[in-house]
PDB file of C-alpha atoms in Angstrom:
ATOM      1  CA  MET A   1       0.013  -0.023   0.040  1.00 35.00           C
ATOM      2  CA  SER A   2       1.503   3.326  -0.941  1.00 35.00           C
ATOM      3  CA  GLY A   3       0.692   6.831  -0.691  1.00 35.00           C
ATOM      4  CA  ASN A   4       0.977   7.559   2.982  1.00 37.00           C
ATOM      5  CA  ASN A   5       3.995   9.545   3.116  1.00 36.00           C
ATOM      6  CA  GLY A   6       3.990  11.770   6.070  1.00 37.00           C
ATOM      7  CA  SER A   7       7.524  13.210   5.469  1.00 36.00           C
ATOM      8  CA  ASP A   8       6.101  15.345   2.502  1.00 39.00           C
ATOM      9  CA  SER A   9       6.750  18.902   2.773  1.00 38.00           C
ATOM     10  CA  PRO A  10       4.011  21.374   3.029  1.00 38.00           C
ATOM     11  CA  ASP A  11       2.782  22.820  -0.217  1.00 40.00           C
ATOM     12  CA  ALA A  12       4.967  25.761  -1.414  1.00 37.00           C
ATOM     13  CA  THR A  13       1.745  27.677  -1.746  1.00 40.00           C
ATOM     14  CA  ASP A  14       1.150  27.381   1.933  1.00 39.00           C
ATOM     15  CA  PRO A  15       4.548  27.505   3.743  1.00 36.00           C
ATOM     16  CA  GLY A  16       3.056  28.341   7.029  1.00 34.00           C
ATOM     17  CA  LEU A  17       0.807  25.312   7.315  1.00 37.00           C
ATOM     18  CA  GLU A  18       1.828  23.529  10.384  1.00 37.00           C
ATOM     19  CA  ASP A  19       0.158  20.246   9.560  1.00 41.00           C
ATOM     20  CA  GLN A  20       2.346  18.616   7.027  1.00 41.00           C
ATOM     21  CA  ASP A  21       0.003  15.678   6.567  1.00 44.00           C
ATOM     22  CA  ILE A  22      -2.424  17.630   4.287  1.00 43.00           C
ATOM     23  CA  ALA A  23      -1.969  19.876   1.306  1.00 39.00           C
ATOM     24  CA  GLY A  24      -3.822  23.062   0.484  1.00 41.00           C
ATOM     25  CA  ARG A  25      -5.942  25.173   2.565  1.00 43.00           C
ATOM     26  CA  VAL A  26      -5.758  25.319   6.328  1.00 45.00           C
ATOM     27  CA  ALA A  27      -9.423  24.317   6.298  1.00 46.00           C
ATOM     28  CA  ASN A  28      -8.198  20.989   5.012  1.00 47.00           C
ATOM     29  CA  ALA A  29      -5.967  20.170   7.989  1.00 58.00           C
ATOM     30  CA  ILE A  30      -6.597  17.021   9.641  1.00 74.00           C
ATOM     31  CA  PRO A  31      -5.473  17.650  13.214  1.00 82.00           C
ATOM     32  CA  HIS A  32      -3.646  15.247  15.499  1.00 90.00           C
ATOM     33  CA  LEU A  33      -2.582  15.607  19.120  1.00 92.00           C
ATOM     34  CA  ASP A  34       0.175  14.031  21.066  1.00 93.00           C
ATOM     35  CA  GLY A  35       0.144  11.133  23.559  1.00 93.00           C
ATOM     36  CA  ASN A  36      -1.163  13.355  26.334  1.00 92.00           C
ATOM     37  CA  ALA A  37      -4.524  13.095  24.585  1.00 92.00           C
ATOM     38  CA  VAL A  38      -4.930   9.443  25.343  1.00 92.00           C
ATOM     39  CA  ALA A  39      -3.553   9.699  28.847  1.00 92.00           C
ATOM     40  CA  GLY A  40      -6.926  10.315  30.489  1.00 91.00           C
ATOM     41  CA  PRO A  41      -8.863   7.388  28.830  1.00 90.00           C
ATOM     42  CA  LEU A  42      -5.869   4.862  29.576  1.00 91.00           C
ATOM     43  CA  TRP A  43      -5.623   6.136  33.078  1.00 91.00           C
ATOM     44  CA  GLU A  44      -9.376   5.374  33.501  1.00 89.00           C
ATOM     45  CA  LEU A  45      -8.674   1.790  32.364  1.00 89.00           C
ATOM     46  CA  PHE A  46      -5.293   0.962  33.803  1.00 87.00           C
ATOM     47  CA  ARG A  47      -4.569   3.521  36.480  1.00 89.00           C
ATOM     48  CA  PHE A  48      -1.014   4.292  35.206  1.00 88.00           C
ATOM     49  CA  ASP A  49       0.353   7.362  33.477  1.00 88.00           C
ATOM     50  CA  ILE A  50       1.145   6.292  30.076  1.00 91.00           C
ATOM     51  CA  VAL A  51       2.581   9.536  28.814  1.00 91.00           C
ATOM     52  CA  ALA A  52       6.062   8.917  30.201  1.00 91.00           C
ATOM     53  CA  ALA A  53       6.059   5.234  29.265  1.00 95.00           C
ATOM     54  CA  ILE A  54       8.520   4.101  26.538  1.00 97.00           C
ATOM     55  CA  GLY A  55       7.055   2.063  23.843  1.00 97.00           C
ATOM     56  CA  ARG A  56       8.449   0.001  20.835  1.00 98.00           C
ATOM     57  CA  CYS A  57       6.584   0.287  17.520  1.00 97.00           C
ATOM     58  CA  ARG A  58       5.956  -3.156  15.990  1.00 97.00           C
ATOM     59  CA  HIS A  59       6.073  -1.720  12.513  1.00 97.00           C
ATOM     60  CA  CYS A  60       9.348   0.186  12.472  1.00 97.00           C
ATOM     61  CA  GLY A  61      10.995  -0.653  15.755  1.00 98.00           C
ATOM     62  CA  ALA A  62      11.253   2.863  16.954  1.00 98.00           C
ATOM     63  CA  VAL A  63      11.507   3.180  20.730  1.00 98.00           C
ATOM     64  CA  ARG A  64      10.002   6.448  21.805  1.00 97.00           C
ATOM     65  CA  ALA A  65       8.084   8.037  24.679  1.00 97.00           C
ATOM     66  CA  PHE A  66       4.452   7.531  24.457  1.00 96.00           C
ATOM     67  CA  GLY A  67       3.881  11.268  24.693  1.00 96.00           C
ATOM     68  CA  GLU A  68       5.576  11.770  21.308  1.00 96.00           C
ATOM     69  CA  THR A  69       2.868   9.724  19.592  1.00 97.00           C
ATOM     70  CA  MET A  70       0.396  11.131  17.024  1.00 96.00           C
ATOM     71  CA  VAL A  71      -3.082  10.835  18.334  1.00 96.00           C
ATOM     72  CA  TYR A  72      -6.213  11.065  16.126  1.00 95.00           C
ATOM     73  CA  VAL A  73      -9.301  11.679  18.171  1.00 93.00           C
ATOM     74  CA  ASP A  74     -11.700  12.994  15.473  1.00 91.00           C
ATOM     75  CA  ALA A  75     -12.615   9.404  14.446  1.00 94.00           C
ATOM     76  CA  PRO A  76     -15.002   6.596  15.520  1.00 96.00           C
ATOM     77  CA  GLY A  77     -12.397   5.861  18.235  1.00 96.00           C
ATOM     78  CA  ILE A  78      -8.858   7.038  19.411  1.00 96.00           C
ATOM     79  CA  VAL A  79      -6.009   6.111  17.082  1.00 96.00           C
ATOM     80  CA  VAL A  80      -2.519   6.364  18.301  1.00 97.00           C
ATOM     81  CA  ARG A  81       0.146   6.254  15.615  1.00 96.00           C
ATOM     82  CA  CYS A  82       3.930   6.089  15.729  1.00 96.00           C
ATOM     83  CA  ALA A  83       5.694   9.487  15.199  1.00 95.00           C
ATOM     84  CA  SER A  84       8.307   7.710  13.211  1.00 95.00           C
ATOM     85  CA  CYS A  85       6.470   5.642  10.658  1.00 95.00           C
ATOM     86  CA  GLU A  86       2.837   6.577  11.237  1.00 94.00           C
ATOM     87  CA  GLY A  87       1.861   2.975  11.847  1.00 96.00           C
ATOM     88  CA  VAL A  88      -1.008   2.281  14.298  1.00 97.00           C
ATOM     89  CA  LEU A  89       0.270   1.628  17.794  1.00 97.00           C
ATOM     90  CA  LEU A  90      -3.009   1.480  19.675  1.00 97.00           C
ATOM     91  CA  ARG A  91      -6.683   1.905  18.971  1.00 97.00           C
ATOM     92  CA  LEU A  92      -9.365   2.499  21.616  1.00 96.00           C
ATOM     93  CA  VAL A  93     -13.036   2.322  20.923  1.00 97.00           C
ATOM     94  CA  GLU A  94     -15.732   2.954  23.638  1.00 94.00           C
ATOM     95  CA  THR A  95     -19.164   1.397  23.007  1.00 95.00           C
ATOM     96  CA  PRO A  96     -22.084   1.815  25.389  1.00 94.00           C
ATOM     97  CA  THR A  97     -21.209  -1.568  27.038  1.00 95.00           C
ATOM     98  CA  ARG A  98     -17.357  -2.076  26.683  1.00 94.00           C
ATOM     99  CA  TYR A  99     -14.017  -0.869  25.723  1.00 95.00           C
ATOM    100  CA  TRP A 100     -12.208  -2.242  22.761  1.00 96.00           C
ATOM    101  CA  LEU A 101      -8.370  -1.836  23.134  1.00 96.00           C
ATOM    102  CA  ASP A 102      -6.038  -2.927  20.377  1.00 97.00           C
ATOM    103  CA  VAL A 103      -2.384  -2.647  21.411  1.00 96.00           C
ATOM    104  CA  SER A 104      -1.017  -4.962  18.691  1.00 96.00           C
ATOM    105  CA  GLY A 105       1.130  -2.166  17.188  1.00 97.00           C
ATOM    106  CA  LEU A 106       3.291  -1.985  20.274  1.00 97.00           C
ATOM    107  CA  SER A 107       5.637  -4.796  20.888  1.00 97.00           C
ATOM    108  CA  TYR A 108       6.312  -3.521  24.525  1.00 97.00           C
ATOM    109  CA  LEU A 109       5.558  -0.690  26.830  1.00 96.00           C
ATOM    110  CA  GLN A 110       8.210   0.123  29.540  1.00 96.00           C
ATOM    111  CA  ILE A 111       6.476   1.797  32.493  1.00 93.00           C
ATOM    112  CA  ASP A 112       8.341   3.333  35.385  1.00 90.00           C
ATOM    113  CA  ARG A 113       7.400   2.108  38.847  1.00 87.00           C
ATOM    114  CA  GLU A 114       6.534   4.545  41.466  1.00 79.00           C
ATOM    115  CA  VAL A 115       9.483   4.755  43.943  1.00 76.00           C
TER     116      VAL A 115
ATOM    117  CA  MET B   1     -19.097   6.236  32.867  1.00 35.00           C
ATOM    118  CA  VAL B   2     -17.395   9.183  31.436  1.00 39.00           C
ATOM    119  CA  GLY B   3     -17.288   9.229  27.656  1.00 45.00           C
ATOM    120  CA  ILE B   4     -13.714   9.081  26.437  1.00 48.00           C
ATOM    121  CA  ILE B   5     -14.260   9.553  22.821  1.00 49.00           C
ATOM    122  CA  SER B   6     -14.458  13.216  21.991  1.00 44.00           C
ATOM    123  CA  SER B   7     -15.597  13.499  18.297  1.00 46.00           C
ATOM    124  CA  GLY B   8     -15.526  17.292  18.705  1.00 44.00           C
ATOM    125  CA  PHE B   9     -18.733  17.597  16.890  1.00 47.00           C
ATOM    126  CA  HIS B  10     -21.959  18.474  18.662  1.00 46.00           C
ATOM    127  CA  GLY B  11     -25.372  19.585  17.543  1.00 48.00           C
ATOM    128  CA  ARG B  12     -28.849  19.995  18.601  1.00 50.00           C
ATOM    129  CA  ARG B  13     -30.631  16.718  18.921  1.00 50.00           C
ATOM    130  CA  GLN B  14     -33.560  16.662  16.638  1.00 50.00           C
ATOM    131  CA  SER B  15     -36.573  14.464  16.709  1.00 61.00           C
ATOM    132  CA  GLY B  16     -39.373  13.859  14.342  1.00 82.00           C
ATOM    133  CA  ASN B  17     -37.444  14.382  11.141  1.00 94.00           C
ATOM    134  CA  PRO B  18     -38.047  11.320   9.147  1.00 96.00           C
ATOM    135  CA  ALA B  19     -34.856  11.726   7.321  1.00 96.00           C
ATOM    136  CA  LEU B  20     -32.840  11.091  10.372  1.00 98.00           C
ATOM    137  CA  PRO B  21     -32.117   7.562  11.441  1.00 98.00           C
ATOM    138  CA  PRO B  22     -32.352   6.784  15.177  1.00 97.00           C
ATOM    139  CA  GLY B  23     -29.881   8.504  17.434  1.00 97.00           C
ATOM    140  CA  GLN B  24     -28.706  10.995  14.762  1.00 97.00           C
ATOM    141  CA  TYR B  25     -28.679  14.657  14.623  1.00 97.00           C
ATOM    142  CA  GLU B  26     -28.537  17.021  11.551  1.00 97.00           C
ATOM    143  CA  THR B  27     -25.461  19.138  10.951  1.00 96.00           C
ATOM    144  CA  GLY B  28     -24.880  21.681   8.356  1.00 94.00           C
ATOM    145  CA  SER B  29     -21.096  21.412   8.322  1.00 92.00           C
ATOM    146  CA  PHE B  30     -19.106  18.485   6.931  1.00 92.00           C
ATOM    147  CA  PRO B  31     -16.940  17.238   9.923  1.00 92.00           C
ATOM    148  CA  VAL B  32     -13.675  15.677   8.914  1.00 91.00           C
ATOM    149  CA  LEU B  33     -13.210  12.371  10.709  1.00 91.00           C
ATOM    150  CA  THR B  34     -10.126  10.321  10.001  1.00 90.00           C
ATOM    151  CA  ALA B  35      -8.065   7.658  11.567  1.00 93.00           C
ATOM    152  CA  GLY B  36      -4.812   9.093  10.450  1.00 93.00           C
ATOM    153  CA  PRO B  37      -2.897  11.328   8.134  1.00 91.00           C
ATOM    154  CA  ALA B  38      -4.248  12.094   4.739  1.00 92.00           C
ATOM    155  CA  PRO B  39      -2.271  10.504   1.994  1.00 93.00           C
ATOM    156  CA  ARG B  40      -1.157  12.499  -0.965  1.00 92.00           C
ATOM    157  CA  ILE B  41      -2.200  10.956  -4.258  1.00 96.00           C
ATOM    158  CA  PRO B  42      -1.696  12.815  -7.471  1.00 96.00           C
ATOM    159  CA  THR B  43      -4.282  11.684 -10.128  1.00 98.00           C
ATOM    160  CA  ASP B  44      -1.344  10.716 -12.422  1.00 98.00           C
ATOM    161  CA  ASP B  45      -0.471   8.056  -9.872  1.00 97.00           C
ATOM    162  CA  TRP B  46      -3.937   7.099  -8.767  1.00 98.00           C
ATOM    163  CA  GLU B  47      -5.571   3.802  -9.730  1.00 98.00           C
ATOM    164  CA  PHE B  48      -8.610   1.955  -8.832  1.00 98.00           C
ATOM    165  CA  PHE B  49      -8.504  -1.854  -8.751  1.00 98.00           C
ATOM    166  CA  ILE B  50     -10.829  -4.788  -8.226  1.00 98.00           C
ATOM    167  CA  THR B  51      -9.295  -8.171  -7.571  1.00 98.00           C
ATOM    168  CA  THR B  52     -11.142 -11.487  -7.723  1.00 98.00           C
ATOM    169  CA  GLU B  53     -10.817 -14.782  -5.989  1.00 98.00           C
ATOM    170  CA  ALA B  54      -9.483 -16.320  -9.281  1.00 97.00           C
ATOM    171  CA  GLY B  55      -6.530 -13.917  -9.138  1.00 97.00           C
ATOM    172  CA  GLN B  56      -7.890 -11.497 -11.779  1.00 98.00           C
ATOM    173  CA  ARG B  57      -7.038  -7.790 -11.477  1.00 98.00           C
ATOM    174  CA  HIS B  58      -9.041  -5.112 -13.028  1.00 98.00           C
ATOM    175  CA  ALA B  59      -7.527  -1.626 -12.902  1.00 98.00           C
ATOM    176  CA  TRP B  60      -8.493   1.805 -14.035  1.00 98.00           C
ATOM    177  CA  SER B  61      -6.074   4.863 -14.280  1.00 98.00           C
ATOM    178  CA  TRP B  62      -7.669   8.187 -13.458  1.00 98.00           C
ATOM    179  CA  ALA B  63      -8.057   8.792 -17.146  1.00 98.00           C
ATOM    180  CA  ALA B  64      -9.792   5.451 -17.721  1.00 98.00           C
ATOM    181  CA  PHE B  65     -11.882   6.087 -14.676  1.00 98.00           C
ATOM    182  CA  MET B  66     -13.065   9.550 -15.804  1.00 98.00           C
ATOM    183  CA  ALA B  67     -14.013   8.021 -19.195  1.00 98.00           C
ATOM    184  CA  LEU B  68     -16.597   5.781 -17.469  1.00 98.00           C
ATOM    185  CA  PRO B  69     -20.252   6.895 -17.243  1.00 98.00           C
ATOM    186  CA  GLN B  70     -20.444   9.692 -14.591  1.00 98.00           C
ATOM    187  CA  MET B  71     -23.404  10.068 -12.289  1.00 98.00           C
ATOM    188  CA  ASP B  72     -24.804  12.861 -10.081  1.00 98.00           C
ATOM    189  CA  ILE B  73     -25.781  11.654  -6.745  1.00 98.00           C
ATOM    190  CA  GLU B  74     -27.880  13.513  -4.147  1.00 98.00           C
ATOM    191  CA  THR B  75     -27.981  11.706  -0.837  1.00 98.00           C
ATOM    192  CA  ASP B  76     -28.113  11.884   2.912  1.00 98.00           C
ATOM    193  CA  ILE B  77     -25.091  10.711   4.840  1.00 98.00           C
ATOM    194  CA  HIS B  78     -24.876   9.357   8.414  1.00 98.00           C
ATOM    195  CA  CYS B  79     -21.772   9.160  10.561  1.00 97.00           C
ATOM    196  CA  VAL B  80     -21.744   6.659  13.334  1.00 97.00           C
ATOM    197  CA  THR B  81     -20.560   9.464  15.653  1.00 96.00           C
ATOM    198  CA  SER B  82     -24.171  10.726  15.420  1.00 96.00           C
ATOM    199  CA  TRP B  83     -24.134  13.457  12.803  1.00 97.00           C
ATOM    200  CA  SER B  84     -26.120  13.314   9.690  1.00 98.00           C
ATOM    201  CA  LYS B  85     -25.756  15.609   6.638  1.00 97.00           C
ATOM    202  CA  LEU B  86     -28.839  15.810   4.430  1.00 98.00           C
ATOM    203  CA  GLY B  87     -29.052  16.452   0.738  1.00 98.00           C
ATOM    204  CA  THR B  88     -25.218  16.213  -0.009  1.00 98.00           C
ATOM    205  CA  ARG B  89     -24.336  16.239  -3.853  1.00 98.00           C
ATOM    206  CA  TRP B  90     -21.666  14.095  -5.366  1.00 98.00           C
ATOM    207  CA  ARG B  91     -20.409  13.182  -8.639  1.00 98.00           C
ATOM    208  CA  GLY B  92     -18.851   9.685  -9.459  1.00 98.00           C
ATOM    209  CA  VAL B  93     -18.894   6.360 -11.124  1.00 98.00           C
ATOM    210  CA  SER B  94     -21.354   3.582 -10.079  1.00 98.00           C
ATOM    211  CA  LEU B  95     -19.874   0.448  -8.669  1.00 98.00           C
ATOM    212  CA  ASP B  96     -22.246  -1.250 -11.120  1.00 98.00           C
ATOM    213  CA  SER B  97     -20.050   0.214 -13.985  1.00 98.00           C
ATOM    214  CA  LEU B  98     -16.880  -0.918 -12.349  1.00 98.00           C
ATOM    215  CA  PHE B  99     -18.115  -4.352 -11.661  1.00 98.00           C
ATOM    216  CA  GLU B 100     -19.554  -4.915 -15.173  1.00 98.00           C
ATOM    217  CA  ASN B 101     -17.033  -7.214 -16.432  1.00 97.00           C
ATOM    218  CA  VAL B 102     -15.886  -8.703 -13.127  1.00 98.00           C
ATOM    219  CA  GLU B 103     -16.813 -12.362 -12.628  1.00 97.00           C
ATOM    220  CA  THR B 104     -17.029 -13.540  -9.112  1.00 98.00           C
ATOM    221  CA  ASN B 105     -18.720 -15.889  -6.789  1.00 98.00           C
ATOM    222  CA  CYS B 106     -17.761 -14.038  -3.708  1.00 98.00           C
ATOM    223  CA  ARG B 107     -20.395 -12.363  -1.550  1.00 98.00           C
ATOM    224  CA  PHE B 108     -18.075  -9.969   0.366  1.00 98.00           C
ATOM    225  CA  THR B 109     -15.450  -7.271  -0.250  1.00 98.00           C
ATOM    226  CA  MET B 110     -12.780  -5.422   1.413  1.00 98.00           C
ATOM    227  CA  ALA B 111     -12.271  -1.903   0.439  1.00 98.00           C
ATOM    228  CA  HIS B 112      -8.622  -0.787   0.549  1.00 98.00           C
ATOM    229  CA  SER B 113      -7.544   2.879   0.787  1.00 97.00           C
ATOM    230  CA  TYR B 114      -4.231   4.598   0.178  1.00 97.00           C
ATOM    231  CA  GLY B 115      -2.784   4.982   3.681  1.00 94.00           C
ATOM    232  CA  GLY B 116      -3.812   1.503   4.770  1.00 95.00           C
ATOM    233  CA  TYR B 117      -7.428   1.929   5.871  1.00 96.00           C
ATOM    234  CA  THR B 118      -9.721  -0.894   5.278  1.00 98.00           C
ATOM    235  CA  THR B 119     -13.506  -1.585   5.517  1.00 98.00           C
ATOM    236  CA  ASN B 120     -15.445  -4.597   4.686  1.00 98.00           C
ATOM    237  CA  VAL B 121     -18.759  -4.169   2.611  1.00 98.00           C
ATOM    238  CA  ALA B 122     -20.948  -7.038   1.311  1.00 98.00           C
ATOM    239  CA  LEU B 123     -20.986  -7.111  -2.410  1.00 98.00           C
ATOM    240  CA  ALA B 124     -24.711  -6.653  -2.452  1.00 98.00           C
ATOM    241  CA  ASP B 125     -24.270  -3.332  -0.710  1.00 98.00           C
ATOM    242  CA  LEU B 126     -22.001  -2.059  -3.459  1.00 98.00           C
ATOM    243  CA  LEU B 127     -24.339  -3.067  -6.387  1.00 98.00           C
ATOM    244  CA  GLY B 128     -27.777  -2.089  -7.523  1.00 98.00           C
ATOM    245  CA  GLY B 129     -27.250   1.662  -7.770  1.00 98.00           C
ATOM    246  CA  ARG B 130     -26.252   2.194  -4.111  1.00 98.00           C
ATOM    247  CA  ALA B 131     -22.550   2.795  -4.244  1.00 98.00           C
ATOM    248  CA  TRP B 132     -20.126   4.948  -6.150  1.00 98.00           C
ATOM    249  CA  VAL B 133     -16.522   5.931  -6.377  1.00 99.00           C
ATOM    250  CA  ALA B 134     -17.090   9.701  -5.916  1.00 98.00           C
ATOM    251  CA  TRP B 135     -14.562  12.333  -6.983  1.00 98.00           C
ATOM    252  CA  GLU B 136     -16.690  15.576  -6.781  1.00 98.00           C
ATOM    253  CA  PHE B 137     -18.523  17.062  -3.788  1.00 97.00           C
ATOM    254  CA  ASP B 138     -20.971  20.024  -4.165  1.00 97.00           C
ATOM    255  CA  GLY B 139     -19.586  20.833  -7.645  1.00 97.00           C
ATOM    256  CA  GLU B 140     -16.014  20.942  -6.685  1.00 96.00           C
ATOM    257  CA  PRO B 141     -13.159  18.220  -6.736  1.00 97.00           C
ATOM    258  CA  LEU B 142     -13.256  16.209  -3.648  1.00 96.00           C
ATOM    259  CA  GLU B 143     -10.956  17.903  -1.016  1.00 93.00           C
ATOM    260  CA  ARG B 144      -8.024  15.820   0.262  1.00 93.00           C
ATOM    261  CA  ALA B 145      -9.344  15.909   3.709  1.00 93.00           C
ATOM    262  CA  HIS B 146     -12.648  14.416   2.651  1.00 95.00           C
ATOM    263  CA  GLY B 147     -10.844  11.654   0.702  1.00 96.00           C
ATOM    264  CA  GLY B 148      -9.780  13.325  -2.513  1.00 96.00           C
ATOM    265  CA  PRO B 149      -9.024  12.493  -5.187  1.00 97.00           C
ATOM    266  CA  ALA B 150     -11.774   9.818  -4.819  1.00 98.00           C
ATOM    267  CA  ARG B 151     -13.598   8.042  -2.054  1.00 98.00           C
ATOM    268  CA  LEU B 152     -16.036   5.222  -1.709  1.00 98.00           C
ATOM    269  CA  LEU B 153     -19.532   6.440  -1.285  1.00 98.00           C
ATOM    270  CA  VAL B 154     -22.062   3.869   0.282  1.00 98.00           C
ATOM    271  CA  PRO B 155     -24.451   6.330   1.747  1.00 98.00           C
ATOM    272  CA  HIS B 156     -26.943   3.759   2.909  1.00 98.00           C
ATOM    273  CA  LEU B 157     -24.457   2.513   5.543  1.00 98.00           C
ATOM    274  CA  TYR B 158     -22.661   4.439   8.155  1.00 98.00           C
ATOM    275  CA  PHE B 159     -20.067   6.771   6.672  1.00 98.00           C
ATOM    276  CA  TRP B 160     -17.062   4.958   7.970  1.00 98.00           C
ATOM    277  CA  LYS B 161     -17.848   2.387   5.172  1.00 98.00           C
ATOM    278  CA  SER B 162     -17.413   5.220   2.542  1.00 98.00           C
ATOM    279  CA  ALA B 163     -13.699   4.895   2.535  1.00 98.00           C
ATOM    280  CA  LYS B 164     -11.647   7.934   1.840  1.00 97.00           C
ATOM    281  CA  TRP B 165      -8.678   7.805  -0.554  1.00 97.00           C
ATOM    282  CA  ILE B 166     -10.135   4.643  -2.154  1.00 98.00           C
ATOM    283  CA  ASN B 167      -7.536   2.384  -3.901  1.00 98.00           C
ATOM    284  CA  GLY B 168      -9.516  -0.645  -4.673  1.00 98.00           C
ATOM    285  CA  ILE B 169     -11.888  -3.392  -3.841  1.00 98.00           C
ATOM    286  CA  GLU B 170     -10.776  -6.983  -2.968  1.00 98.00           C
ATOM    287  CA  LEU B 171     -13.392  -9.623  -3.371  1.00 98.00           C
ATOM    288  CA  THR B 172     -13.398 -12.045  -0.463  1.00 98.00           C
ATOM    289  CA  GLN B 173     -15.164 -15.350   0.245  1.00 98.00           C
ATOM    290  CA  ASP B 174     -15.823 -14.391   3.974  1.00 98.00           C
ATOM    291  CA  ASP B 175     -16.931 -11.290   5.689  1.00 98.00           C
ATOM    292  CA  VAL B 176     -13.502 -10.164   7.109  1.00 98.00           C
ATOM    293  CA  PRO B 177     -13.579  -7.240   9.569  1.00 98.00           C
ATOM    294  CA  GLY B 178     -11.855  -4.037   8.440  1.00 98.00           C
ATOM    295  CA  PHE B 179     -10.095  -1.384  10.454  1.00 98.00           C
ATOM    296  CA  TRP B 180     -13.073  -0.323  12.688  1.00 98.00           C
ATOM    297  CA  GLU B 181     -14.935  -3.518  12.314  1.00 98.00           C
ATOM    298  CA  SER B 182     -12.110  -5.413  14.022  1.00 97.00           C
ATOM    299  CA  ASN B 183     -12.189  -2.933  16.961  1.00 97.00           C
ATOM    300  CA  GLY B 184     -15.782  -2.888  18.177  1.00 97.00           C
ATOM    301  CA  TYR B 185     -17.798  -1.631  15.168  1.00 98.00           C
ATOM    302  CA  HIS B 186     -20.595  -3.599  13.413  1.00 98.00           C
ATOM    303  CA  LEU B 187     -19.777  -5.598  10.314  1.00 98.00           C
ATOM    304  CA  HIS B 188     -22.688  -4.193   8.340  1.00 98.00           C
ATOM    305  CA  GLY B 189     -23.382  -0.785   9.699  1.00 98.00           C
ATOM    306  CA  ASP B 190     -26.997   0.051   8.639  1.00 98.00           C
ATOM    307  CA  PRO B 191     -27.889   3.337  10.345  1.00 98.00           C
ATOM    308  CA  TRP B 192     -31.623   2.720  10.098  1.00 98.00           C
ATOM    309  CA  ARG B 193     -30.983  -0.401  12.223  1.00 98.00           C
ATOM    310  CA  GLU B 194     -28.546   1.412  14.314  1.00 98.00           C
ATOM    311  CA  GLU B 195     -25.889  -1.199  13.641  1.00 98.00           C
ATOM    312  CA  ARG B 196     -23.150   0.829  15.323  1.00 98.00           C
ATOM    313  CA  TYR B 197     -21.306  -1.750  17.395  1.00 98.00           C
ATOM    314  CA  SER B 198     -20.552  -5.391  17.115  1.00 94.00           C
TER     315      SER B 198
END
């Protein structure tokens, strides 16, 4: 599957565009947040602060702080992507009766213990 | 339970409008919902494919796609996050045209998008004048944020089935869950039956 190249530069016609994922007008932007955006929901589930955790991306092998991830919340669920390769690390869907959590894009999470 | 999904789009709940499926409200805007970055696909590089269980691959370049019969579509669209947009206007190619010379015994399909998104749609839901590959919205080329250069349009199902940045359709023997269907959402997604979750 091709075409998902997040390393593209912004269009020359719009050099001030901060969101490099989308060409053209600012109104076209698809916003994403960082890992802090998913901290609350995951705290609700697991009672640990995931933002400082270190995770390994199963797609590209990058080892980075969870807080650096790209989080898409304007969607039917929360989608957390690797900031290095844009692969999906985690998906979280809330239905009226259950949570659906997919962490198959993470090969591990390293979580500091409270000392 | 505190809701953890913030779609960011809220509107006044309406009742009594027969155009609105249960649990939906009408919005005048066109919210952008997406599971990831928008891929950049120049039409020179774009293609649409259909693959069959026999290994046949049918493919159209942008020019070949544009040479197919074009249809104007006016339809309501319904997002599973509860907004509906009524009377939207599109232009595109019917899946009936694209499947005209495709031989298959499969009953199911997987739609594949540039960028990796997938969604499963029964073949019967793609045929019979109910689904299109749309490239124009409201008289303008489809914006990239809304799936341009072309997206699937299956308006009788929740809009997550109308895959943005559509690349092709894979015919499948079984109903295999796609991106959202494998994580809590309904395999079919009929808004009038409120088929939101699995």
